[in-house]
Amino acid sequence: MWQNTDRTRNIGIIAHIDAGKTTTTERMLYYSGHTRRIGDVDEGSTVTDFLPAERARGITIQSAAITFNWPPQVDSAEDVKTAEAVASQSLPRSTLSHRINLIDTPGHADFTFEVRRSLRILDGAVCVLDGVAGVEAQTEQVWNQAADWKIPRIAYVNKLDRDGAAFGQTVREIGVRLGGWPALCQIPWFEGGRGNFCGVVDVVNLVGLKYASGGDGKSITTYNMTHLEAEEPALAQELRKARAALVEVLSEHDDAMVEAFLDAEEDHLAITPAQILSCIRQCLNAGDGKVIPVFAGASFRNIGVQPVLDAVNNMLPSPAERPQAEVSIGATTGYLDDLLAGRMIVHSSTKSKSSRQAVVPVVGIDKTLKGCALAFKVVNDSRKGMLVYIRVYSGTIERNALLYNTNLKQSERATNLLRMYANESVPVQSLEAGQIGVIAGSKYARTGDTLISCATNKAVPPSPLDQLQLRPIHVPPPVFFASIEPNSLKDEKDMHDKLNLLLREDPSLHVTQDEDTGQTLISGMGELHLEIARDRLVGDLKANATMGKIAIGYRETVTQISRSNSKIFDSSARGDAKGKAGCTAAVEPYRSRTLTDEHSDYALQHEQDGNLVIVEAPTLDRKGRPLDDDCASLPGHLTLSEVQSAFTNGALAALARGPGFSYPMRNVQVTLTLDPAKHIFGSDTSYASLTAAARLATIAAFREVSSMGGIAIMEPVMNVDIGADDASIGSIIQDISSSRGGQIVSLGDNEEAEANAQAFPREIDVSRIYAPKDPFEFGSSAGLDQQVNKQRSIKAKVPLKEMIGYLKHLRSMTGGRGTFTMSVDRFERMTGQREKALIAELRGGA
Ligand code: GDP
Ligand code: MG
């Protein structure tokens, strides 16, 4: 029997910007019957580009999850018979209607994090390529990101209607640059061999599909082999070659295909479509990208989209076929199924070995845990309010269930559960494992939070379920920032409320408040990222606020060790936070990741943003009691863990603003020491005063280091991937290494081929990749290898500052053809000269 999950696909469309993701998605929605007309990116009328900022720029920023059925629902009586035929493999899965949850991901590098968090919840992906541009640096990047999560992928070569479209060449690039063997499931159909692009030839089913010219793509004439032979003999001949090549590629990766080939008496054409599909599924499921099914089309001309949808059903996995979800409980990581089956051993997370006892294998969780889901996206919808997109990983999330957020340690009821169809939302009673849906009106959940529902139905689930988290997404550190100010004092609260909405939507945005100046700073991944944030805040959310100039987010660090600095905070002297407390702080460069033996067993350590804060209380035991009679104790209203958390927060506040240039600190280790005799003043000592004292003491330690000349500036260094023609490589390298102070890491195809050879025992040899000739290739004698090697890629590490405005420069060096992508590699101490220049600039600007 076909169960719900078997007929569900959670897929993403990934691609280089402008490859045609949104255009393709619009066609998918149209053919599935969920929209009545085809939206147009260029007119700004698409369903998925729904933010005004996106429509204005014609790009997709926020990924939208949309559900539709493919093929459109057929009547149910027929369904049972069809289902049987599908189960026995006499019909392909695409004859049965599947529920497809589609996530349209953004392509811009500033939104890498958006892409990552979408990928995380996908079971499969369609990579759209621009048939003119071929594999671009960003295509490689998204492809590799999907590879990180082992997501089965197929490739769709789009825009074949355009002049200069080169399917064959793109296929070879797919092989060499994406590092897998292209398995051509289609070849393009150009009228008479070199005329207009009019359809595709299906290598699996051995038919030609000709699309009525200028139509909406629903009128398709199917040509069988005989028909093709008669009308397009050269194409029929090519189809034979393509079939042989497909069988060959699959045979090299799956013995089932070798058997099928022998059973078919070595006749490539006699192998059934079912055998081929089942073999492709098998090859894709591993998620290693060794076999890459390739499709052809021109979405804008409404050619070739339905076969890609069929392929989603036929080749990509259902949620049940994917590896189990990774989870963590405290410091222990494992798999969700193991946890449910009582096979996961949970350790406690303290530093000393003696206290690391194995707590249980936790049993009975399968009875307690009713549902477990990940909030992978939060969107503020102007009509429906906050929409929290979730993917259910286990059990069922019921409407009205009490959901505990294990990140926020808070619960709320899911009073409104929805499924989002193209442009309407449908309320549902429940969402089961493998499904994607929306909790509307949620007050707290943020992107990346784990939500669980328990049989106990209590506000807090029993331990250790309250700590259960699905594998979190790593958020890269922000490298650009700008100030953001309310236009008047009365707008301030509203601005902060709206900033909070933005932060729930996008965890790669950060907002900090400068304690001294009261200024609010917003930081993020790129200039465009912050500009969009501003547009969202001011344009969409209508906050009365102004964003200042966007600048690079440098960091400060200490190069020397301070003495211990003690400070007493007394509200009677300052008048802000209430109470009186003290703290001793010392700072030093942060080198080691673990505590040393000098620290007591129960010292609290907190690592954040590349800094480490350690809180020591040498005269107290783990419970906060004095070690001997001479030592002072804590007053009744404070526990040791409260003091530790108050101190940590104070140090973090100090770390947010360096002593030299007000940049956040990085690579700093702060050690705070509590001596109750000196730091606690009975009932006068409040949490807030402890935080304030810790902040003052830490700042004093920074000032001391600063007075010794021990503060240095760190700058973000980027991993840069440049794609360009062979002819421009020399000048690009020259420019990167001498004018921009960058360091070339790898060069072009040689290194890459070597790297690939290590990853894949069989090197991808271009001459062994089958691809049909491109129309312009007829009569040309240029070697294939030369053509594919025309594009080369350069990997380099370059300071972010030198990359500002680089696109324009690269374009001018490459006649407009060069592309690049970048992501943060790390923060690095600036060299003396660079630091001097920056300081002069900062002083000059002030
Ligand atoms: P995205 O950035 O990947 O979402 O790409 P879009 O769907 O926004 O498309 C980028 C541009 O390419 C738009 O101007 C589209 O009209 C155009 N485009 C998309 N698909 C095709 C195609 O098949 N043929 C042609 N000629 N243009 C296309
Ligand atoms: Mg788009």
Coordinates of N, CA and C in Angstrom, one line a residue, residues 679-827:
H679 N 32.7 40.7 47.0 CA 31.8 41.0 45.8 C 30.3 41.1 46.1
I680 N 30.0 40.5 47.2 CA 28.6 40.4 47.6 C 28.3 41.3 48.7
F681 N 27.2 42.1 48.6 CA 26.8 43.0 49.7 C 25.4 42.7 50.2
G682 N 25.3 41.4 50.6 CA 24.0 41.0 51.2 C 22.8 41.2 50.2
S683 N 21.7 41.7 50.7 CA 20.5 41.8 49.9 C 20.7 43.0 48.9
D684 N 21.7 43.8 49.0 CA 21.9 44.9 48.1 C 22.4 44.4 46.7
T685 N 22.9 43.1 46.7 CA 23.5 42.6 45.5 C 22.4 41.9 44.7
S686 N 22.1 42.5 43.5 CA 21.1 42.0 42.6 C 21.8 41.4 41.4
Y687 N 21.0 40.7 40.6 CA 21.5 40.1 39.3 C 22.0 41.2 38.4
A688 N 21.3 42.3 38.3 CA 21.7 43.4 37.4 C 23.0 44.0 37.9
S689 N 23.2 44.1 39.2 CA 24.4 44.8 39.7 C 25.6 43.8 39.5
L690 N 25.4 42.5 39.6 CA 26.5 41.6 39.3 C 26.9 41.7 37.8
T691 N 25.9 41.8 36.9 CA 26.2 41.9 35.5 C 27.0 43.2 35.3
A692 N 26.5 44.3 35.9 CA 27.2 45.6 35.7 C 28.6 45.5 36.2
A693 N 28.8 44.9 37.4 CA 30.2 44.8 38.0 C 31.1 44.0 37.0
A694 N 30.6 42.9 36.5 CA 31.4 42.0 35.6 C 31.8 42.8 34.4
R695 N 30.8 43.6 33.9 CA 31.1 44.4 32.7 C 32.2 45.5 33.0
L696 N 32.0 46.2 34.1 CA 33.0 47.2 34.5 C 34.4 46.6 34.6
A697 N 34.5 45.4 35.3 CA 35.8 44.8 35.6 C 36.4 44.3 34.3
T698 N 35.6 43.8 33.3 CA 36.1 43.3 32.1 C 36.7 44.5 31.3
I699 N 35.9 45.6 31.3 CA 36.3 46.8 30.5 C 37.6 47.3 31.1
A700 N 37.7 47.3 32.4 CA 39.0 47.8 33.1 C 40.1 46.9 32.6
A701 N 39.9 45.6 32.5 CA 41.0 44.7 32.0 C 41.4 45.1 30.6
F702 N 40.4 45.4 29.7 CA 40.6 45.8 28.4 C 41.4 47.1 28.3
R703 N 41.0 48.0 29.2 CA 41.7 49.3 29.2 C 43.2 49.2 29.5
E704 N 43.4 48.3 30.5 CA 44.8 48.0 30.9 C 45.6 47.5 29.8
V705 N 45.1 46.5 29.1 CA 45.8 45.9 27.9 C 46.0 47.0 26.9
S706 N 45.0 47.8 26.7 CA 45.0 48.9 25.7 C 46.2 49.8 26.0
S707 N 46.3 50.2 27.3 CA 47.3 51.1 27.7 C 48.7 50.6 27.4
M708 N 48.8 49.2 27.4 CA 50.1 48.6 27.1 C 50.3 48.5 25.6
G709 N 49.4 49.0 24.8 CA 49.5 48.8 23.3 C 49.1 47.4 22.9
G710 N 48.3 46.7 23.7 CA 48.0 45.3 23.4 C 46.7 45.1 22.7
I711 N 46.2 46.0 22.0 CA 44.9 45.8 21.2 C 45.2 45.8 19.7
A712 N 44.7 44.8 19.0 CA 45.0 44.8 17.5 C 43.6 44.6 16.8
I713 N 43.6 45.0 15.6 CA 42.4 44.9 14.8 C 42.4 43.6 13.9
M714 N 41.3 42.9 13.9 CA 41.2 41.7 13.0 C 40.3 42.0 11.9
E715 N 40.5 41.5 10.7 CA 39.6 41.7 9.6 C 39.1 40.4 9.0
P716 N 37.9 40.5 8.5 CA 37.3 39.3 7.9 C 38.1 38.9 6.6
V717 N 38.4 37.7 6.5 CA 39.1 37.2 5.3 C 38.1 36.2 4.6
M718 N 37.9 36.4 3.3 CA 36.9 35.7 2.6 C 37.5 34.5 1.8
N719 N 36.7 33.4 1.6 CA 37.0 32.4 0.6 C 36.4 32.9 -0.7
V720 N 37.1 33.1 -1.7 CA 36.6 33.7 -2.9 C 36.8 32.6 -4.0
D721 N 35.7 32.4 -4.8 CA 35.7 31.5 -5.9 C 35.4 32.3 -7.2
I722 N 36.4 32.3 -8.0 CA 36.2 33.1 -9.2 C 36.1 32.2 -10.5
G723 N 35.2 32.5 -11.3 CA 35.1 31.7 -12.6 C 35.4 32.7 -13.7
A724 N 36.3 32.3 -14.6 CA 36.6 33.2 -15.8 C 37.2 32.4 -16.9
D725 N 37.2 33.1 -18.1 CA 37.9 32.4 -19.2 C 39.4 32.3 -19.0
D726 N 39.9 31.3 -19.7 CA 41.3 31.0 -19.6 C 42.2 32.3 -19.9
A727 N 41.7 33.1 -20.9 CA 42.5 34.2 -21.3 C 42.6 35.3 -20.2
S728 N 41.7 35.4 -19.3 CA 41.8 36.4 -18.3 C 42.4 35.9 -17.0
I729 N 42.7 34.6 -16.9 CA 43.2 34.1 -15.6 C 44.5 34.8 -15.1
G730 N 45.4 35.1 -16.0 CA 46.6 35.7 -15.6 C 46.4 37.0 -14.9
S731 N 45.6 37.9 -15.5 CA 45.4 39.2 -15.0 C 44.6 39.1 -13.7
I732 N 43.7 38.2 -13.6 CA 42.9 38.0 -12.3 C 43.9 37.6 -11.2
I733 N 44.7 36.7 -11.4 CA 45.6 36.2 -10.4 C 46.6 37.4 -9.9
Q734 N 47.1 38.0 -10.9 CA 48.0 39.2 -10.7 C 47.3 40.2 -9.7
D735 N 46.0 40.5 -10.1 CA 45.3 41.5 -9.4 C 45.0 41.0 -7.9
I736 N 44.6 39.8 -7.8 CA 44.3 39.2 -6.5 C 45.5 39.2 -5.6
S737 N 46.6 38.7 -6.1 CA 47.7 38.5 -5.2 C 48.6 39.8 -5.0
S738 N 48.7 40.7 -6.0 CA 49.5 41.8 -5.7 C 48.6 43.0 -5.3
S739 N 47.6 43.4 -6.0 CA 46.8 44.6 -5.6 C 45.9 44.4 -4.4
R740 N 45.4 43.2 -4.2 CA 44.4 43.0 -3.1 C 44.9 42.2 -1.9
G741 N 46.2 41.9 -1.9 CA 46.8 41.2 -0.8 C 46.1 39.8 -0.5
G742 N 45.7 39.2 -1.6 CA 45.0 37.9 -1.4 C 46.0 36.8 -1.6
Q743 N 45.5 35.6 -1.3 CA 46.4 34.4 -1.4 C 45.7 33.4 -2.3
I744 N 46.3 32.9 -3.4 CA 45.7 32.0 -4.3 C 45.7 30.6 -3.6
V745 N 44.6 29.9 -3.5 CA 44.6 28.6 -2.8 C 44.6 27.5 -3.9
S746 N 43.9 27.6 -4.9 CA 43.9 26.6 -6.0 C 43.6 27.2 -7.3
L747 N 44.1 26.6 -8.3 CA 44.0 27.2 -9.6 C 43.4 26.3 -10.7
G748 N 42.3 26.7 -11.2 CA 41.8 26.0 -12.4 C 41.5 24.6 -12.2
D749 N 41.5 23.9 -13.4 CA 41.0 22.5 -13.4 C 42.0 21.5 -13.0
N750 N 43.3 21.8 -13.0 CA 44.2 20.7 -12.7 C 44.0 20.3 -11.3
E751 N 44.1 21.3 -10.4 CA 44.0 20.9 -9.0 C 42.6 20.3 -8.7
E752 N 41.6 20.9 -9.4 CA 40.3 20.4 -9.2 C 40.1 18.9 -9.6
A753 N 40.7 18.7 -10.8 CA 40.6 17.3 -11.2 C 41.3 16.4 -10.3
E754 N 42.4 16.8 -9.7 CA 43.1 16.0 -8.7 C 42.2 15.8 -7.5
A755 N 41.6 16.9 -7.0 CA 40.7 16.8 -5.8 C 39.6 15.8 -6.1
N756 N 39.1 15.9 -7.3 CA 38.0 15.0 -7.7 C 38.4 13.6 -7.7
A757 N 39.6 13.4 -8.2 CA 40.2 12.1 -8.4 C 40.3 11.4 -7.0
Q758 N 40.5 12.3 -6.0 CA 40.6 11.7 -4.6 C 39.2 11.3 -4.1
A759 N 38.3 12.2 -4.4 CA 36.9 12.0 -3.9 C 36.3 10.9 -4.7
F760 N 36.5 10.8 -6.0 CA 36.0 9.7 -6.8 C 37.1 9.0 -7.5
P761 N 37.2 7.7 -7.1 CA 38.3 6.9 -7.7 C 38.4 7.0 -9.2
R762 N 37.3 7.1 -9.9 CA 37.3 7.2 -11.3 C 37.3 8.7 -11.6
E763 N 38.4 9.2 -12.2 CA 38.4 10.6 -12.6 C 37.4 10.9 -13.7
I764 N 36.9 12.1 -13.6 CA 35.9 12.4 -14.7 C 36.7 12.9 -15.9
D765 N 36.7 12.0 -16.9 CA 37.5 12.3 -18.1 C 36.5 12.8 -19.1
V766 N 36.8 14.1 -19.5 CA 35.8 14.8 -20.4 C 35.6 14.0 -21.7
S767 N 36.6 13.4 -22.2 CA 36.4 12.7 -23.5 C 35.5 11.5 -23.4
R768 N 35.3 11.0 -22.1 CA 34.4 9.9 -21.9 C 33.0 10.3 -21.6
I769 N 32.7 11.6 -21.5 CA 31.3 12.1 -21.2 C 30.6 12.1 -22.6
Y770 N 29.4 11.5 -22.6 CA 28.6 11.6 -23.8 C 27.8 12.9 -23.8
A771 N 27.8 13.6 -24.9 CA 26.9 14.7 -25.0 C 26.6 14.9 -26.5
P772 N 25.4 15.3 -26.8 CA 25.1 15.5 -28.2 C 25.8 16.8 -28.7
K773 N 26.0 16.9 -30.0 CA 26.7 18.1 -30.5 C 25.7 19.3 -30.4
D774 N 26.3 20.4 -30.1 CA 25.5 21.6 -30.0 C 25.3 22.1 -31.5
P775 N 24.2 22.8 -31.8 CA 24.0 23.2 -33.2 C 25.2 23.9 -33.8
F776 N 25.8 24.8 -33.0 CA 26.9 25.6 -33.6 C 28.2 24.7 -33.8
E777 N 28.2 23.5 -33.2 CA 29.4 22.7 -33.3 C 29.5 22.0 -34.7
F778 N 28.3 21.9 -35.4 CA 28.4 21.2 -36.7 C 29.3 21.9 -37.6
G779 N 30.3 21.2 -38.1 CA 31.2 21.8 -39.1 C 32.4 22.4 -38.3
S780 N 32.3 22.6 -37.0 CA 33.5 23.2 -36.3 C 34.4 22.0 -35.9
S781 N 35.7 22.3 -35.9 CA 36.6 21.2 -35.6 C 37.3 21.4 -34.2
A782 N 36.9 22.4 -33.5 CA 37.5 22.6 -32.2 C 37.4 21.4 -31.3
G783 N 38.4 21.0 -30.6 CA 38.4 19.9 -29.7 C 37.5 20.1 -28.5
L784 N 36.8 19.1 -28.1 CA 35.8 19.2 -27.0 C 36.5 19.6 -25.7
D785 N 37.7 19.1 -25.5 CA 38.4 19.4 -24.2 C 38.7 20.8 -24.1
Q786 N 39.1 21.4 -25.2 CA 39.4 22.8 -25.2 C 38.2 23.7 -24.8
Q787 N 37.1 23.3 -25.4 CA 35.8 24.0 -25.1 C 35.5 24.0 -23.7
V788 N 35.6 22.8 -23.1 CA 35.1 22.7 -21.7 C 36.1 23.4 -20.8
N789 N 37.4 23.5 -21.2 CA 38.4 24.1 -20.3 C 38.4 25.6 -20.4
K790 N 37.6 26.1 -21.3 CA 37.5 27.6 -21.4 C 37.3 28.3 -20.1
Q791 N 36.3 27.7 -19.3 CA 36.1 28.3 -18.0 C 37.0 27.7 -17.0
R792 N 37.7 28.6 -16.3 CA 38.5 28.1 -15.2 C 38.1 28.7 -13.9
S793 N 38.4 28.0 -12.8 CA 38.0 28.6 -11.5 C 39.3 28.8 -10.7
I794 N 39.2 29.9 -9.9 CA 40.3 30.2 -9.1 C 39.8 30.3 -7.7
K795 N 40.4 29.7 -6.7 CA 40.0 29.8 -5.3 C 41.1 30.6 -4.6
A796 N 40.7 31.6 -3.8 CA 41.6 32.4 -3.1 C 41.1 32.9 -1.8
K797 N 42.0 33.3 -0.9 CA 41.6 33.9 0.3 C 42.0 35.4 0.3
V798 N 41.0 36.3 0.4 CA 41.2 37.7 0.2 C 40.5 38.5 1.3
P799 N 41.2 39.5 1.9 CA 40.6 40.3 2.9 C 39.3 40.9 2.3
L800 N 38.2 40.9 3.1 CA 36.9 41.4 2.6 C 37.0 42.9 2.1
K801 N 37.8 43.7 2.8 CA 37.9 45.1 2.3 C 38.3 45.2 0.9
E802 N 39.2 44.3 0.4 CA 39.7 44.4 -0.9 C 38.7 43.8 -1.9
M803 N 37.6 43.3 -1.4 CA 36.6 42.7 -2.3 C 35.4 43.6 -2.6
I804 N 35.4 44.8 -1.9 CA 34.4 45.7 -2.1 C 34.4 46.2 -3.5
G805 N 33.3 46.2 -4.2 CA 33.3 46.7 -5.6 C 34.1 45.8 -6.6
Y806 N 34.4 44.5 -6.2 CA 35.2 43.6 -7.0 C 34.4 43.2 -8.3
L807 N 33.1 43.0 -8.1 CA 32.4 42.5 -9.3 C 32.6 43.4 -10.5
K808 N 32.5 44.7 -10.3 CA 32.7 45.6 -11.4 C 34.1 45.5 -12.0
H809 N 35.1 45.4 -11.2 CA 36.4 45.2 -11.6 C 36.6 43.9 -12.4
L810 N 36.1 42.8 -11.8 CA 36.2 41.5 -12.5 C 35.5 41.6 -13.9
R811 N 34.4 42.2 -13.9 CA 33.6 42.3 -15.2 C 34.5 43.0 -16.2
S812 N 35.2 44.1 -15.8 CA 36.0 44.8 -16.8 C 37.2 44.1 -17.2
M813 N 37.7 43.2 -16.3 CA 38.9 42.4 -16.7 C 38.6 41.3 -17.6
T814 N 37.3 40.8 -17.6 CA 36.9 39.6 -18.3 C 35.9 39.9 -19.4
G815 N 35.8 41.1 -19.8 CA 34.8 41.4 -20.8 C 33.4 41.0 -20.4
G816 N 33.1 41.2 -19.1 CA 31.8 41.0 -18.6 C 31.4 39.5 -18.3
R817 N 32.4 38.6 -18.5 CA 32.0 37.1 -18.3 C 32.4 36.5 -17.0
G818 N 33.3 37.2 -16.3 CA 33.7 36.6 -15.0 C 32.7 36.6 -13.9
T819 N 32.7 35.6 -13.0 CA 31.7 35.6 -11.9 C 32.5 35.2 -10.7
F820 N 32.0 35.6 -9.5 CA 32.6 35.1 -8.3 C 31.6 34.9 -7.2
T821 N 32.0 34.1 -6.2 CA 31.2 34.0 -5.0 C 32.1 34.1 -3.8
M822 N 31.6 34.5 -2.7 CA 32.5 34.5 -1.5 C 31.8 34.2 -0.2
S823 N 32.5 33.7 0.7 CA 31.9 33.4 2.1 C 33.0 33.7 3.1
V824 N 32.6 33.9 4.3 CA 33.6 34.2 5.4 C 34.5 33.0 5.7
D825 N 35.8 33.2 5.6 CA 36.7 32.1 6.0 C 37.0 32.2 7.5
R826 N 37.6 33.4 7.9 CA 37.9 33.6 9.3 C 38.2 35.0 9.5
F827 N 38.5 35.4 10.8 CA 39.0 36.7 11.1 C 40.5 36.6 11.3

